[in-house]
CSV table of C-alpha atoms in Angstrom, one decimal:
chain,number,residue,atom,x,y,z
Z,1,UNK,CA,89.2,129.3,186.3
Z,2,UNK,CA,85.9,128.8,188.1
Z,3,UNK,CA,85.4,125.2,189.5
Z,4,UNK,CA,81.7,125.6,188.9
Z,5,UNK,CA,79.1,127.4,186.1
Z,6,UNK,CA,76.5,129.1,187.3
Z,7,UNK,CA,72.5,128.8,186.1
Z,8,UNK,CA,69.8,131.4,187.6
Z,9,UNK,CA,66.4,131.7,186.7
Z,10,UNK,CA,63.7,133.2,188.4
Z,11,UNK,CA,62.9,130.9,191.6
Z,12,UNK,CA,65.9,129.4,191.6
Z,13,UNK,CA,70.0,128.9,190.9
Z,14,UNK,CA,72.2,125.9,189.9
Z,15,UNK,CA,75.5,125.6,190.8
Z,16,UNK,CA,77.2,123.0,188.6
Z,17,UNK,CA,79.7,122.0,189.7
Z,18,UNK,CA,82.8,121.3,187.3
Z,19,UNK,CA,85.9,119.8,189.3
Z,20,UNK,CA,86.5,116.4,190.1
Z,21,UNK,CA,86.5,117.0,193.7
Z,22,UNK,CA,85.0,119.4,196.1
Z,23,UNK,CA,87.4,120.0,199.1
Z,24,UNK,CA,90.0,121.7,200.9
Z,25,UNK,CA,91.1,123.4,197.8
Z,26,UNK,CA,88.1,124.7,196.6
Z,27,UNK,CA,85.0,124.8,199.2
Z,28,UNK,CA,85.4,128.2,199.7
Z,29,UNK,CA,84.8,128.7,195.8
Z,30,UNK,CA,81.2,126.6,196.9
Z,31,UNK,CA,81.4,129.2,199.7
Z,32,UNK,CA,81.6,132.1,197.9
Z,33,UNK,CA,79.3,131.0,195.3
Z,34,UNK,CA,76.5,130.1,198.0
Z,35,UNK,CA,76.7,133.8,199.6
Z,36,UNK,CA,76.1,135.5,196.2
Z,37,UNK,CA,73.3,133.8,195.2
Z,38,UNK,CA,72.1,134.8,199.0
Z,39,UNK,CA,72.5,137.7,198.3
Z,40,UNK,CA,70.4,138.0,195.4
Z,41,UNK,CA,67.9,136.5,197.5
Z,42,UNK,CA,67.9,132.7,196.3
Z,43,UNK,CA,66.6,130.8,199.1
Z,44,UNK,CA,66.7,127.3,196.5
Z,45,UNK,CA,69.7,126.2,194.7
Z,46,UNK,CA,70.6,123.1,193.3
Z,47,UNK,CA,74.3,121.6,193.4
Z,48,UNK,CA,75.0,119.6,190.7
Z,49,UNK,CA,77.9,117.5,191.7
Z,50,UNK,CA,77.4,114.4,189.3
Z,51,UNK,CA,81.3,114.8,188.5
Z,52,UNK,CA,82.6,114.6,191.8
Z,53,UNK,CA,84.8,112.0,192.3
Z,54,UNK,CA,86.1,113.2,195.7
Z,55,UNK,CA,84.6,115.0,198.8
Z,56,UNK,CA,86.2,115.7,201.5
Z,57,UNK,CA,85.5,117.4,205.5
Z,58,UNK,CA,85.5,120.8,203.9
Z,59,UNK,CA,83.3,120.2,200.7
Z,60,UNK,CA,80.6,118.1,203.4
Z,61,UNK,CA,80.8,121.9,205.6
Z,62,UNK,CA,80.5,123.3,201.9
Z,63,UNK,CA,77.1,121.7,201.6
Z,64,UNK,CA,76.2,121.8,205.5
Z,65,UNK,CA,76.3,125.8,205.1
Z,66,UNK,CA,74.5,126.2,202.0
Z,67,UNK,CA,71.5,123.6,203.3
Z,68,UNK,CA,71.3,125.8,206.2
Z,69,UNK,CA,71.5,129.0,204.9
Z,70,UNK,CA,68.7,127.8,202.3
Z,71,UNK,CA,66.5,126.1,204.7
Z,72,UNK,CA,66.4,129.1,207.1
Z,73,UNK,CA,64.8,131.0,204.2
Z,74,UNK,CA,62.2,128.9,204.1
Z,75,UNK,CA,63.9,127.0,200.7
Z,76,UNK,CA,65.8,123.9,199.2
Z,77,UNK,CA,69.4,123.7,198.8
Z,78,UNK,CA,69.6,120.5,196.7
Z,79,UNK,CA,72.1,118.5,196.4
Z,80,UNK,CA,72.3,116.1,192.7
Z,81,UNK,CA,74.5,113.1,192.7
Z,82,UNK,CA,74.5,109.7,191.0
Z,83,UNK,CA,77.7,108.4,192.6
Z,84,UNK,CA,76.5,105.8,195.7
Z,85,UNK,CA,80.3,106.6,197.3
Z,86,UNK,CA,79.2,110.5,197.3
Z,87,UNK,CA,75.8,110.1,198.8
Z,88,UNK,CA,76.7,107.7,201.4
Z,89,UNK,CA,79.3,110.1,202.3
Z,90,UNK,CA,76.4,112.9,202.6
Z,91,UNK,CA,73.8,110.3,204.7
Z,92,UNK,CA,76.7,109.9,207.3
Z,93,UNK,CA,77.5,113.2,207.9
Z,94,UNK,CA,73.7,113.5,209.0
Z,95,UNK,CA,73.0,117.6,207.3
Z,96,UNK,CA,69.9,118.4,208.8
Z,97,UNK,CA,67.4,119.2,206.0
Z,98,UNK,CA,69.7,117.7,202.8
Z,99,UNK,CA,67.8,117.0,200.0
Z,100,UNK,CA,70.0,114.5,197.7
Z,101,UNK,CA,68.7,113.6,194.3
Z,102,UNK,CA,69.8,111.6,191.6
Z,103,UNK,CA,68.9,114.8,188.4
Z,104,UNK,CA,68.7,118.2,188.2
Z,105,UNK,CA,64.8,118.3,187.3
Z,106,UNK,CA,64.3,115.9,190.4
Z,107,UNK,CA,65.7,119.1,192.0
Z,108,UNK,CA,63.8,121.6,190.3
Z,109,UNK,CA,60.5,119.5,191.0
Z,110,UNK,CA,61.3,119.3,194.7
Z,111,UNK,CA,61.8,122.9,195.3
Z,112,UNK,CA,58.4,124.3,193.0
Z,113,UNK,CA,57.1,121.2,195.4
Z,114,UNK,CA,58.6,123.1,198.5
Z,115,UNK,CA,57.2,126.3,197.1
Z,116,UNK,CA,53.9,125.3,197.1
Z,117,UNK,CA,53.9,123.7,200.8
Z,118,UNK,CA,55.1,127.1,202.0
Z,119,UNK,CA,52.2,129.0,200.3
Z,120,UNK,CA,49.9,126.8,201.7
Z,121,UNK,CA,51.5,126.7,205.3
Z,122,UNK,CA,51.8,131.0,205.2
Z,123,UNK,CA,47.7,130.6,203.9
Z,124,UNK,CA,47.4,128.5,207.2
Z,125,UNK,CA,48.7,131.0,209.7
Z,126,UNK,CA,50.9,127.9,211.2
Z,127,UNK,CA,54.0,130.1,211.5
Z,128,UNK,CA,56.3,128.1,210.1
Z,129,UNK,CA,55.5,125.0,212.2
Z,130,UNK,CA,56.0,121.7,210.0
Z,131,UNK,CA,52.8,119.1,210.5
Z,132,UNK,CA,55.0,117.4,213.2
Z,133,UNK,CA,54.9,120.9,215.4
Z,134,UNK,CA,58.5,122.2,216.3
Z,135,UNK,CA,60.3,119.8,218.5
Z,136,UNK,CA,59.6,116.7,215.8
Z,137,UNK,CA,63.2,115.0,215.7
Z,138,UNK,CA,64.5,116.1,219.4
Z,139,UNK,CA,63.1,113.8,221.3
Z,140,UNK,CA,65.7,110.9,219.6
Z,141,UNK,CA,69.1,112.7,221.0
C-alpha cells in the first residue's frame, strides 16, 4: 500500500501524504514519487503532510531533494503542515528555498503566485536573477 495519494492537475501535483511518519522506512516512497512527477514535467508540487506525526533525517533529505529539484525548474515544491513540532523540525534543518504553509490552497496560491513572478522576470530579460542579483544570501556564511 502506497504511503501517499497522488493529485495532478495541469500546473501542478499534490502528494498527500497518508502515514503517520515520513522516514527511514518510507522516504524513498517520497523519493520515488518526487522523480515521477519530474518526469512528467512538474516543476510545483505540494506535500501535504498534515498527518505526520514523525519525521525523521531521511524524510527532512526527502523534502531537501524535492525543494531542490523543484526550485531548479524554476517552481515551488511546498511543503503543508499544521503541526509546530514538524515545522520547527523543517526551519532547523535550513532547506534552501522551502516554502512551508499551513493549507493546501495556501500552496496552490503560492505557486500560481510564483508563476506569475517568472513570467514577468522571463518578460524582463533578467535571466533568472532574483531582485537581490545572484549572490543575495552568501555574503552571511
Amino acid at each position: 500500500m502506497n504511503s501517499f495519494q497522488l493529485e495532478q492537475n495541469e500546473s501542478y501535483a499534490v502528494i498527500d501524504w497518508k502515514a503517520e511518519q515520513l522516514g527511514s522506512a518510507n522516504a524513498e516512497e517520497l523519493e520515488n514519487a518526487i522523480r515521477l512527477l519530474f518526469k512528467k514535467d512538474y516543476a510545483n508540487m505540494i506535500l501535504n503532510i498534515g498527518k505526520i506525526e514523525d519525521l525523521d533525517g531521511f524524510g527532512v533529505s526527502a523534502i531537501r531533494k524535492g525543494t531542490k529539484i523543484c526550485t531548479n525548474e524554476g517552481g515551488l515544491f511546498v511543503v503543508v503542515t499544521k503541526s509546530d513540532p514538524i515545522a520547527e523540525r523543517l526551519d532547523a534543518a535550513k532547506i534552501e528555498n522551502l516554502t512551508l504553509l499551513n493549507t493546501v490552497q495556501e500552496g496552490v496560491d503560492a505557486i500560481y503566485l510564483n508563476d506569475l513572478e517568472n513570467e514577468f522576470q522571463d518578460e524582463d530579460d533578467t535571466e533568472g536573477e532574483s531582485e537581490f542579483g545572484e549572490s543575495y544570501g552568501e555574503d552571511y556564511d
